[in-house]
Tab-separated table of C-alpha atoms and ligand atoms in Angstrom:
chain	number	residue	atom	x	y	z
V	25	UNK	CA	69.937	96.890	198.101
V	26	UNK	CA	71.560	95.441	194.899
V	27	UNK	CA	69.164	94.354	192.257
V	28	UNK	CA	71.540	92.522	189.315
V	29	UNK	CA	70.782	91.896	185.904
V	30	UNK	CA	70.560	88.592	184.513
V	31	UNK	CA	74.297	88.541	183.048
V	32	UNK	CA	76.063	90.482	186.034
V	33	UNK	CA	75.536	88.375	189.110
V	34	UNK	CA	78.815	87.170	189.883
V	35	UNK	CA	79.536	91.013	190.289
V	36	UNK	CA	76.322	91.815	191.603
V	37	UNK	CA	77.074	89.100	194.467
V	38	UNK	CA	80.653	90.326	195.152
V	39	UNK	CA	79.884	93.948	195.290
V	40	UNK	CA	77.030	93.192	197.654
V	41	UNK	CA	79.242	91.209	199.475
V	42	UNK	CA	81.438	94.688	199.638
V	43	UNK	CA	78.836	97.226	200.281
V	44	UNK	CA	77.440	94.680	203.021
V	45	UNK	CA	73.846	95.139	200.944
V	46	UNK	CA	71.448	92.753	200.669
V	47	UNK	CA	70.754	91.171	196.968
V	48	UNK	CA	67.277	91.640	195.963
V	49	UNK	CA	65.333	88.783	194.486
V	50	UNK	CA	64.499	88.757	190.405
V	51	UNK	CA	62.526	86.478	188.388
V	52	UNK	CA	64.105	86.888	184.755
V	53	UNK	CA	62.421	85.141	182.174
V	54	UNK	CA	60.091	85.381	178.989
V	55	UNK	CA	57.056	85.532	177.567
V	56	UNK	CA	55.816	83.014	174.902
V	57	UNK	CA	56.551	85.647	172.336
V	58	UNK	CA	60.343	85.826	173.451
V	59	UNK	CA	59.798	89.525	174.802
V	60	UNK	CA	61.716	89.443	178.143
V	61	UNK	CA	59.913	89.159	181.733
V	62	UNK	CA	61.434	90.483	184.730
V	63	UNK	CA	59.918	90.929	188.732
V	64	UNK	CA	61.806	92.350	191.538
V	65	UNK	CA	60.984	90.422	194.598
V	66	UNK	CA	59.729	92.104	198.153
V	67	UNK	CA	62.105	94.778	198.682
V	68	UNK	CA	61.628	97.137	201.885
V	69	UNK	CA	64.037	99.910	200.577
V	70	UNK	CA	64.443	103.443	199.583
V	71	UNK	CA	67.523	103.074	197.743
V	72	UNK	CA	68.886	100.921	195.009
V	73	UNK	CA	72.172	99.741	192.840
V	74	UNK	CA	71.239	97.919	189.714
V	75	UNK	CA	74.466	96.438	188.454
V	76	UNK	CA	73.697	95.485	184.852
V	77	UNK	CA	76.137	94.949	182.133
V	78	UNK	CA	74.300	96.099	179.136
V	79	UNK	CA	76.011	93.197	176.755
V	80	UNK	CA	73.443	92.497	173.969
V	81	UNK	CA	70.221	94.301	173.044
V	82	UNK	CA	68.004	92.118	175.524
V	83	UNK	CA	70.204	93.138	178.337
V	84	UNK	CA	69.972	96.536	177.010
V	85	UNK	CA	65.951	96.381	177.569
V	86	UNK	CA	66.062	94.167	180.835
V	87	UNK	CA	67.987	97.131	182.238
V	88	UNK	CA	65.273	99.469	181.095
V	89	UNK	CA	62.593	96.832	182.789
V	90	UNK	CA	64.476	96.355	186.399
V	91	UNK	CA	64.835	100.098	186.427
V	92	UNK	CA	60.981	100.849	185.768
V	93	UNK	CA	60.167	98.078	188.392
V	94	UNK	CA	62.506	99.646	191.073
V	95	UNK	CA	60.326	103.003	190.354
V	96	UNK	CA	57.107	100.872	190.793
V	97	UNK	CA	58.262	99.463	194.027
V	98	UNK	CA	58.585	102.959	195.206
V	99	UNK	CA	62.265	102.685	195.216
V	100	UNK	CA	63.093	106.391	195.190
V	101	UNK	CA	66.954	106.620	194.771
V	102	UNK	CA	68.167	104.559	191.866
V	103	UNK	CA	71.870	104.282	190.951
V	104	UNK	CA	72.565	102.334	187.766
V	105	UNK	CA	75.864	100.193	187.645
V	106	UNK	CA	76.981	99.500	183.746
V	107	UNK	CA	80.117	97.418	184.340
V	108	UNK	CA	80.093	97.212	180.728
V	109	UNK	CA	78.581	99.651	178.762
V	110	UNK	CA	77.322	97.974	175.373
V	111	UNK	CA	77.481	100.539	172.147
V	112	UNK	CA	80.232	102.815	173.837
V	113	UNK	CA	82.076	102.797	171.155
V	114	UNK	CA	79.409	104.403	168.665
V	115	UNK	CA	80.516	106.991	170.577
V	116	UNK	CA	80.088	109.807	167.663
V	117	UNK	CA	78.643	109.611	163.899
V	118	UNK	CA	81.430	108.220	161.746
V	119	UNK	CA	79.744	108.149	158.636
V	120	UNK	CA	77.006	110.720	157.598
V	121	UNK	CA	73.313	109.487	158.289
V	122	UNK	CA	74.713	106.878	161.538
V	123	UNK	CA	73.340	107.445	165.026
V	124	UNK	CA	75.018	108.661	167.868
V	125	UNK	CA	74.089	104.904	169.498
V	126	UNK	CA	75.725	105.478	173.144
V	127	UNK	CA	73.902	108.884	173.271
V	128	UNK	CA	70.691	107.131	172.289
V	129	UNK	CA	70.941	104.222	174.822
V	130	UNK	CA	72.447	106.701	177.567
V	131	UNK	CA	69.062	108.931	176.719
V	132	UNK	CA	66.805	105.791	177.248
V	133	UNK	CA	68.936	104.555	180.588
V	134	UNK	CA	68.764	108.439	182.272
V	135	UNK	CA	64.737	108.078	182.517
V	136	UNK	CA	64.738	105.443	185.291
V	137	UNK	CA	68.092	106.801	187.332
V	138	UNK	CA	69.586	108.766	189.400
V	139	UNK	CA	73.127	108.368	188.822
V	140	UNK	CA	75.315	105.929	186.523
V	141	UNK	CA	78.582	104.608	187.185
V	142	UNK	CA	80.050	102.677	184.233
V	143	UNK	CA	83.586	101.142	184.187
V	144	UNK	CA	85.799	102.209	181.530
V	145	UNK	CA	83.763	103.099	178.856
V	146	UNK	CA	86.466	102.677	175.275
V	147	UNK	CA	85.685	106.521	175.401
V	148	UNK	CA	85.612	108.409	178.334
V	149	UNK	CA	83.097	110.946	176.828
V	150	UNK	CA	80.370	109.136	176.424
V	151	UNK	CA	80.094	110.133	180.605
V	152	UNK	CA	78.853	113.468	178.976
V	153	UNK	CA	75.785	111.626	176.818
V	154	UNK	CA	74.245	110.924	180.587
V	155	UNK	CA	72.179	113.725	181.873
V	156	UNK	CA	72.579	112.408	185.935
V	157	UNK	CA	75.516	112.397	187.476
V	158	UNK	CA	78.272	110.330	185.636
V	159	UNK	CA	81.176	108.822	187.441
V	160	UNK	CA	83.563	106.585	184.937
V	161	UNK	CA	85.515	103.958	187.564
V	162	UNK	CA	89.116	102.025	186.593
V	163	UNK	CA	88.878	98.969	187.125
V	164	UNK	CA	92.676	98.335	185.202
V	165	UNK	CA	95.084	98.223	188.508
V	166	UNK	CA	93.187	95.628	189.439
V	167	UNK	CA	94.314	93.507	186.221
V	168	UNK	CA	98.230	93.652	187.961
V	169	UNK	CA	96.661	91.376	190.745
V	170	UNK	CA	97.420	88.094	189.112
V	171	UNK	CA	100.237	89.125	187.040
V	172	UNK	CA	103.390	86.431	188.663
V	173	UNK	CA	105.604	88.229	191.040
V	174	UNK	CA	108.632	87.697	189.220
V	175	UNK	CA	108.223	89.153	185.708
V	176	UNK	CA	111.706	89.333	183.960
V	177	UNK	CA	111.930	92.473	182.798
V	178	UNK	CA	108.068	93.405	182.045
V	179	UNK	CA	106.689	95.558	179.393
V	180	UNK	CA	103.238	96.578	179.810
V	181	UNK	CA	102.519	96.608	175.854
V	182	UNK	CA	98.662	98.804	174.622
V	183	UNK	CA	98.097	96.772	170.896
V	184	UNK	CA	97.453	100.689	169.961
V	185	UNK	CA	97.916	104.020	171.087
V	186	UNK	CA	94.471	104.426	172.798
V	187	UNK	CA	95.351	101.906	175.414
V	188	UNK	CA	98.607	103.703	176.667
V	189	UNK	CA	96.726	104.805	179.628
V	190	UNK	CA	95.669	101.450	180.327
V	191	UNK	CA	98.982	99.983	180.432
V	192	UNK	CA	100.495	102.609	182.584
V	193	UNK	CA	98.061	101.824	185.019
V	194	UNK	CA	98.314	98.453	185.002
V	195	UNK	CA	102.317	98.862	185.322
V	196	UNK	CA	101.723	101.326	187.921
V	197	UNK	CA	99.644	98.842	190.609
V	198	UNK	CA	102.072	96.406	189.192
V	199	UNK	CA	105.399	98.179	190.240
V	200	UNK	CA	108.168	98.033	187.702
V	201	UNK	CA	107.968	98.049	183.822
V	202	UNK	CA	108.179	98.980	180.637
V	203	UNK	CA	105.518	101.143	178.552
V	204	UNK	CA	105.320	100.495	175.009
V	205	UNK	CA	102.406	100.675	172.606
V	206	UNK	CA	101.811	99.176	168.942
V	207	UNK	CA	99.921	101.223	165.919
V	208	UNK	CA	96.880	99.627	165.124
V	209	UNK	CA	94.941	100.045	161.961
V	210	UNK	CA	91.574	98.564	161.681
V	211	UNK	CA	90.764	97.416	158.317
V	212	UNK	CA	87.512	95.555	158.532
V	213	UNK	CA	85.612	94.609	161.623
V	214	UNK	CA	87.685	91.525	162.546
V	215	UNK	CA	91.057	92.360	160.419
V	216	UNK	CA	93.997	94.536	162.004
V	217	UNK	CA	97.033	95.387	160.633
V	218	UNK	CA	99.518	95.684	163.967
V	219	UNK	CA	102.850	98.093	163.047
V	220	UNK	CA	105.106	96.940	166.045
V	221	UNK	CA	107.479	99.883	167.817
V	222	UNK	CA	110.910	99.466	167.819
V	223	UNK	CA	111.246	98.315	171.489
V	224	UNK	CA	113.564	95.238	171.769
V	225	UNK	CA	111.106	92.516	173.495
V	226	UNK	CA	113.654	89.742	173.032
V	227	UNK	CA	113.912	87.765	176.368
V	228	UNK	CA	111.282	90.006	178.218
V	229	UNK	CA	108.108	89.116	179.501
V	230	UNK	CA	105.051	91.397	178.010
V	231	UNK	CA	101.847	91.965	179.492
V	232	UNK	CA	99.354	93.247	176.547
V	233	UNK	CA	96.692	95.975	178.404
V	234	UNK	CA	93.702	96.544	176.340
V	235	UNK	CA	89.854	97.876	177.625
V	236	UNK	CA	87.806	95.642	175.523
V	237	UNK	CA	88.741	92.313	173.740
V	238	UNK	CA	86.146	91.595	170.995
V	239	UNK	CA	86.887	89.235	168.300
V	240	UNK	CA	90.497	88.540	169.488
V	241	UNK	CA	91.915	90.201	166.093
V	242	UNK	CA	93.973	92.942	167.666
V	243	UNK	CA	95.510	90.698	170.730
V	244	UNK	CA	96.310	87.759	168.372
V	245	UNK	CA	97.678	90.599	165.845
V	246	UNK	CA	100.047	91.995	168.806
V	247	UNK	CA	100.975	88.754	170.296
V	248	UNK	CA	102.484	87.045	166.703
V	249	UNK	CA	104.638	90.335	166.622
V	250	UNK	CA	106.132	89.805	170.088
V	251	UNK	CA	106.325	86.343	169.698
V	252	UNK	CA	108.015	87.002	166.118
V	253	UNK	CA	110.288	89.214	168.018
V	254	UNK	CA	111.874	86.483	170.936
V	255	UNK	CA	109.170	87.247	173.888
V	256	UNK	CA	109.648	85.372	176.756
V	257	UNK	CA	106.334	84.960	177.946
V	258	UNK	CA	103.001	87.010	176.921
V	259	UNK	CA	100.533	87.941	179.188
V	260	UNK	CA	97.246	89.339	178.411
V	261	UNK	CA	94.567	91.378	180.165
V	262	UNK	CA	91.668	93.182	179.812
V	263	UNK	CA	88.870	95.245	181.723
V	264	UNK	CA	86.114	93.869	179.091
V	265	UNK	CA	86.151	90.189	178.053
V	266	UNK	CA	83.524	90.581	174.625
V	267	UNK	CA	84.996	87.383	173.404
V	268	UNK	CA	83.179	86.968	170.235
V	269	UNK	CA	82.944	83.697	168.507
V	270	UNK	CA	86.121	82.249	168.443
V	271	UNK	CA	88.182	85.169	169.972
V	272	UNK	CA	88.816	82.751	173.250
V	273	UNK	CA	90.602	79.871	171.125
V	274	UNK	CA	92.118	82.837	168.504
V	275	UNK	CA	93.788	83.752	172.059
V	276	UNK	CA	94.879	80.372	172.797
V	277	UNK	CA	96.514	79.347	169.158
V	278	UNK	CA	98.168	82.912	169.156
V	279	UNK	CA	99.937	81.786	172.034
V	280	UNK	CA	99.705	83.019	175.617
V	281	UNK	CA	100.880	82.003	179.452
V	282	UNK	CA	97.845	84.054	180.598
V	283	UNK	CA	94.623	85.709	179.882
V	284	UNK	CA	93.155	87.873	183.363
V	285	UNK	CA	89.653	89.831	182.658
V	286	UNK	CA	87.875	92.152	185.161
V	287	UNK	CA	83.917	90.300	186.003
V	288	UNK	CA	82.273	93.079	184.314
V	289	UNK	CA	81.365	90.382	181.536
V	290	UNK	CA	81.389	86.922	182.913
V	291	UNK	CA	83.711	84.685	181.681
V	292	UNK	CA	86.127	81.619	182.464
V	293	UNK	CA	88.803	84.667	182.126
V	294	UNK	CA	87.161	87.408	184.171
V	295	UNK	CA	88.979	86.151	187.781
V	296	UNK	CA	89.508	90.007	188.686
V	297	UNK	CA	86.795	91.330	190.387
V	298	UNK	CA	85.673	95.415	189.584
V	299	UNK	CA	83.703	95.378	192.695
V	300	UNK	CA	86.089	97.194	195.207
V	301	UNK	CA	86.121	100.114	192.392
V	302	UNK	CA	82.451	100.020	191.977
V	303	UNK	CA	82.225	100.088	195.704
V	304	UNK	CA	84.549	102.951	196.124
V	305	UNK	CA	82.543	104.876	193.764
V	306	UNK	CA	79.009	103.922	195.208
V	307	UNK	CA	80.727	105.584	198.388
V	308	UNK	CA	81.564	108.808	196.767
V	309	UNK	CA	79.491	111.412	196.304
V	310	UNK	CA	79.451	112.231	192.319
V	311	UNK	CA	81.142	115.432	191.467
B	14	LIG	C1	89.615	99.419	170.228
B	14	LIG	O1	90.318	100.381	169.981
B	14	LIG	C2	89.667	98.731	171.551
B	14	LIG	O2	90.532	99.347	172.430
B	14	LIG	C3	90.061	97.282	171.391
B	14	LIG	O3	91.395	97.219	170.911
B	14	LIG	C4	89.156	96.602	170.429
B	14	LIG	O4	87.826	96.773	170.810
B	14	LIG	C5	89.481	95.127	170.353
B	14	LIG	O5	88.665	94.567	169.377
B	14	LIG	P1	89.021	93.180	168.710
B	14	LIG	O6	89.223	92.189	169.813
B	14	LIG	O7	87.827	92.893	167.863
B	14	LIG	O8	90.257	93.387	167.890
């Protein structure tokens, strides 16, 4: 039995679709007050997968709900799905006197689950602020899927270091390529500065990896350089499409031939599906 929350149905429905598992029915809605309503319909099951991408703070509490009504419905196995994990990367105290915020929202989650499985969290360790079993799934081959056939040359390009892994693993499922990566220096919390490598892009086509795309500043940063420097077409893709405010037409003027997101935030971009991951997972015993 799948039981989705409100903002993760178009995975929820594909990774039923995958596990064969029926979707279980759920009112969402509110109460005059604005505090959020949910109620899990008839379910004749022992076992559950909530698949709930915890993308803003009433998603974060919805979770909370669906889990506490799965418990009430005498569900006794729960499994919690985070395709996106919201506040993973308040993944440690940067300043003195800041929380730990994944740690605090993983603490809250653990109380109504068995297991989690969350797809690539910005920092893998935040698997370690869950006190059930914690399985991180990589969802990023997936993003070579729509890539053309015919790249000329390809490099698979991380806008900074911490997405090297990324691109290799999109170039990997891909087949042939290039790895490069840009140095990245964030200087507020939608300005970058972008210090391009000294790979020759001139004539090539680039493919920019990156786990999370949130206001659009560090793509639109990395694509001027490459486009600055001859590209021949840029690509762009990413497991987590935030897109805040304008980072969806930032994309667009920057310049691009294609934008591919995994569905673990829906948007017009996310055509990639993290579902036969998820599935795999779901199928594997945790470590
Ligand atoms: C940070 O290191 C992440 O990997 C992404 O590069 C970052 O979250 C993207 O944020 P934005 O789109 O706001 O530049």
């Amino acid at each position: 039995m799948i039981i989705s929350g409100a903002a993760s149905q178009t995975l929820a429905v594909r990774l039923a679709a995958t596990l064969d598992e029926p979707l279980a029915p759920v009112e969402y809605d509110r109460f005059p007050d604005g505090e959020l309503y949910v109620r899990l319909g008839e379910t004749a099951t022992d076992r559950a997968v909530i698949v709930a991408s915890t993308v803003s703070s009433d998603a974060h509490i919805e979770l909370l709900e669906l889990q506490d009504a799965a418990r009430e419905a005498g569900i006794e196995q729960v499994t919690t799905v985070l395709p996106y994990m919201g506040y993973a990367r308040q993944d440690k105290a940067f300043k003195r006197g800041e929380p730990v915020s994944a740690r605090a929202l993983a603490r809250a989650i653990d109380t109504g689950t068995d297991r989690v499985i969350t797809v690539n969290p910005h920092e893998p360790g935040v698997r370690e602020f869950f006190d059930p079993p914690a399985t991180i799934v990589d969802a990023a081959p997936q993003l070579a899927g729509p890539l053309p056939e015919e790249l000329t040359a390809p490099v698979f390009l991380a806008p900074d270091t911490g997405a090297t892994s990324l691109a290799r693993s999109v170039r990997d499922r891909y087949g042939t390529g290039t790895i490069d990566a840009f140095e990245k220096t964030r200087e507020t919390g939608d300005t970058v500065q972008i210090e391009p490598s000294e790979i020759d892009v001139a004539g090539h086509d680039v493919v920019i990896v990156d786990d999370i795309i949130a206001t659009g500043s560090t793509m639109s940063a990395a694509i001027e350089a490459l486009t600055d420097r001859g590209a021949r077409r840029v690509f762009v893709v990413c497991v987590h499409a935030v897109f805040v405010n304008d980072a969806r037409s930032k994309l667009a003027r920057a310049g691009i031939d294609g934008l591919y997101a995994t569905d673990t935030i829906e948007r017009a971009a996310s055509t990639v599906s993290a579902a036969p991951a998820i599935a795999t997972a779901l199928r594997t015993q945790p470590a």
